[in-house]
Coordinates of C-alpha atoms in Angstrom, one line a residue:
M1 CA 0.0 0.0 0.0
V2 CA 1.4 3.4 -0.9
L3 CA 0.0 6.2 1.2
R4 CA 0.2 9.7 -0.3
L5 CA 0.6 12.3 2.4
P6 CA 0.5 16.1 1.8
G7 CA 3.9 17.7 2.4
R8 CA 6.7 16.2 4.5
G9 CA 6.6 15.0 8.1
V10 CA 6.5 12.0 10.3
G11 CA 3.2 10.2 11.1
R12 CA 1.9 9.8 14.6
R13 CA 2.4 6.0 14.5
H14 CA 6.1 6.4 13.4
V15 CA 6.7 9.0 16.2
L16 CA 5.4 6.5 18.8
G17 CA 7.6 3.8 17.3
L18 CA 10.6 6.2 17.5
A19 CA 9.7 7.2 21.1
L20 CA 9.5 3.5 22.1
G21 CA 12.8 2.9 20.4
A22 CA 14.5 5.7 22.3
G23 CA 13.0 4.7 25.6
V24 CA 10.9 7.8 25.8
V25 CA 7.9 5.8 26.8
P26 CA 9.4 3.6 29.6
V27 CA 6.0 2.9 31.2
L28 CA 4.9 0.9 28.1
A29 CA 8.1 -1.0 28.1
T30 CA 7.9 -1.8 31.8
A31 CA 4.4 -3.0 31.5
A32 CA 5.2 -5.2 28.6
A33 CA 8.2 -6.7 30.5
R34 CA 6.0 -7.5 33.6
A35 CA 3.3 -9.1 31.4
A36 CA 5.8 -11.1 29.3
P37 CA 5.4 -14.9 29.6
A38 CA 8.3 -17.3 30.3
A39 CA 10.8 -17.5 27.4
A40 CA 9.9 -20.0 24.7
P41 CA 12.4 -22.5 23.5
P42 CA 14.4 -21.1 20.6
A43 CA 12.7 -23.5 18.0
T44 CA 9.2 -22.5 19.2
L45 CA 10.0 -18.8 19.3
G46 CA 11.8 -18.9 16.0
R47 CA 8.8 -20.5 14.3
R48 CA 6.6 -17.7 15.6
V49 CA 9.1 -15.1 14.4
A50 CA 9.0 -16.7 10.9
E51 CA 5.2 -16.8 11.0
V52 CA 5.0 -13.1 11.9
A53 CA 7.5 -12.2 9.1
A54 CA 5.5 -14.4 6.6
A55 CA 2.3 -12.5 7.5
Q56 CA 4.0 -9.4 6.1
I57 CA 4.6 -10.8 2.7
G58 CA 3.2 -8.3 0.1
V59 CA 3.8 -5.3 2.3
P60 CA 5.8 -2.6 0.5
Y61 CA 9.4 -1.7 1.2
A62 CA 9.8 1.7 2.9
W63 CA 13.3 2.9 3.8
G64 CA 13.2 3.5 7.6
G65 CA 9.8 1.9 7.8
G66 CA 8.6 -0.6 10.4
D67 CA 8.7 -0.5 14.2
R68 CA 7.3 -2.4 17.2
L69 CA 3.8 -1.6 16.0
G70 CA 4.2 -2.9 12.5
A71 CA 4.6 -1.2 9.1
S72 CA 5.1 2.6 9.2
I73 CA 5.8 5.5 7.0
G74 CA 9.4 5.5 5.8
F75 CA 11.7 8.4 4.8
C76 CA 14.4 9.4 2.3
D77 CA 18.0 10.4 3.1
E78 CA 20.7 11.4 0.7
E79 CA 20.7 8.1 -1.2
N80 CA 17.9 5.8 0.1
G81 CA 14.2 5.7 -0.2
Y82 CA 14.1 6.8 -3.9
L83 CA 12.9 5.1 -7.0
D84 CA 13.6 6.7 -10.4
G85 CA 14.4 10.0 -8.6
E86 CA 11.1 10.1 -6.7
C87 CA 11.2 9.9 -2.9
L88 CA 8.8 7.0 -2.2
G89 CA 9.9 6.5 1.4
E90 CA 8.0 9.5 2.7
H91 CA 4.8 8.3 1.0
T92 CA 4.9 4.5 1.7
V93 CA 3.7 2.5 4.7
G94 CA 5.9 -0.5 4.9
F95 CA 9.1 -2.1 6.2
D96 CA 12.8 -1.9 5.5
C97 CA 14.9 -5.0 6.2
S98 CA 15.8 -4.2 9.8
G99 CA 12.3 -2.9 10.5
L100 CA 10.8 -6.2 9.5
A101 CA 13.3 -8.1 11.6
L102 CA 12.7 -6.0 14.7
Y103 CA 8.9 -6.1 14.3
S104 CA 8.9 -9.9 13.8
W105 CA 11.0 -10.6 16.8
Y106 CA 9.3 -8.1 19.1
R107 CA 5.8 -9.3 18.2
A108 CA 6.6 -13.0 18.3
S109 CA 8.4 -12.7 21.7
D110 CA 5.6 -10.6 23.3
G111 CA 8.1 -7.8 23.7
T112 CA 10.9 -9.7 25.3
V113 CA 13.2 -9.4 22.3
D114 CA 13.6 -5.7 21.4
L115 CA 16.0 -5.1 18.5
A116 CA 17.3 -1.8 17.3
H117 CA 16.2 -0.5 13.9
Y118 CA 19.7 -0.8 12.4
T119 CA 21.2 -3.9 10.8
V120 CA 24.7 -3.6 12.3
A121 CA 23.2 -3.2 15.8
Q122 CA 20.9 -6.2 15.3
Y123 CA 24.0 -8.3 14.3
H124 CA 25.9 -7.3 17.5
R125 CA 22.9 -7.8 19.8
S126 CA 22.4 -11.4 18.7
A127 CA 24.3 -14.7 19.3
P128 CA 26.2 -16.3 16.4
V129 CA 24.6 -19.3 14.8
A130 CA 26.4 -21.8 12.5
R131 CA 24.7 -22.3 9.2
A132 CA 24.2 -26.0 10.0
D133 CA 22.3 -25.0 13.2
L134 CA 19.9 -22.5 11.6
L135 CA 16.3 -22.4 12.9
P136 CA 13.4 -20.5 11.5
G137 CA 13.4 -17.0 12.9
D138 CA 17.2 -16.7 12.9
L139 CA 18.5 -13.5 11.2
L140 CA 20.6 -13.8 8.1
F141 CA 23.1 -10.9 7.5
F142 CA 24.7 -9.8 4.2
S143 CA 27.6 -7.6 3.3
R144 CA 29.8 -6.8 0.3
P145 CA 33.6 -6.9 0.3
G146 CA 35.0 -3.8 2.0
A147 CA 31.5 -2.6 3.0
P148 CA 29.6 -2.9 6.3
L149 CA 26.5 -5.2 6.8
H150 CA 23.8 -3.8 4.5
H151 CA 20.9 -6.3 4.7
V152 CA 19.1 -8.6 7.1
G153 CA 16.4 -11.2 6.4
V154 CA 14.4 -13.7 8.6
H155 CA 15.3 -17.3 8.0
A156 CA 12.0 -19.1 7.2
G157 CA 13.4 -22.7 7.3
D158 CA 14.4 -25.0 4.4
G159 CA 17.0 -22.4 3.2
A160 CA 14.4 -19.7 2.6
M161 CA 14.5 -16.1 3.7
I162 CA 11.7 -13.5 4.2
H163 CA 13.0 -10.0 3.6
A164 CA 12.3 -6.5 2.6
E165 CA 14.9 -5.9 -0.1
R166 CA 14.7 -2.3 -1.5
T167 CA 12.5 0.6 -2.6
G168 CA 10.0 -0.5 -5.2
T169 CA 9.7 -4.1 -3.9
L170 CA 7.4 -5.9 -1.6
V171 CA 8.3 -8.1 1.4
T172 CA 8.8 -11.5 -0.1
R173 CA 9.9 -15.1 0.6
L174 CA 13.1 -16.1 -1.3
P175 CA 13.6 -19.8 -1.5
G176 CA 17.1 -21.2 -1.7
V177 CA 18.8 -18.1 -0.4
F178 CA 22.1 -20.0 -0.1
E179 CA 21.9 -21.0 -3.8
D180 CA 20.9 -17.6 -5.0
P181 CA 24.0 -16.0 -6.8
R182 CA 23.7 -12.6 -5.2
W183 CA 22.7 -13.5 -1.7
A184 CA 25.0 -16.5 -1.3
A185 CA 28.0 -14.4 -2.3
E186 CA 27.0 -11.7 0.2
F187 CA 26.1 -13.9 3.2
A188 CA 28.0 -12.7 6.2
G189 CA 26.6 -14.9 8.9
A190 CA 23.5 -15.8 10.9
R191 CA 22.5 -14.6 14.4
R192 CA 19.8 -15.5 16.9
P193 CA 18.5 -12.6 19.0
Q194 CA 18.2 -13.0 22.7
A195 CA 15.6 -12.0 25.2
L196 CA 16.1 -8.9 27.4
G197 CA 18.1 -9.8 30.5

């Protein structure tokens, strides 16, 4: 869904997501932590994460989009959020790659796994997982030679990945990610987010 808004600005839902991310609304975070159920085994939680991500298939990509509440208005910076010279980010409700990962983990864990909205931070906040030990829900990270991590997707099991790739695309399920020429060459490792301590 592309939402056309008059002028520039940030929507109310996105502001709330930013406030939650910055810890400006600690009362909500504290209440969620008190109400959180006991931690699920990694396989069970991971399946729920993959299910939440799969439910977003077909949602548009929006640079900077997605938060704990779900899809949100994105934005454009110097080089991201544009398609054919037009800033789609500020007019699209959707997810970018790290927004999809944070939403899927937050929602599936009932708020006990709270990731940053930044791929590199998600990588460092999670435990390494060998490719042979991948479970659905684990995060798959990608980089290019001489460049930082630039993409994250949610492992869906059976070598598939659910991800929000770039402006102009929809959240999709990519089967055979490790056989795909582009993604296999850029694979930088897998990680499993941990519950808040």
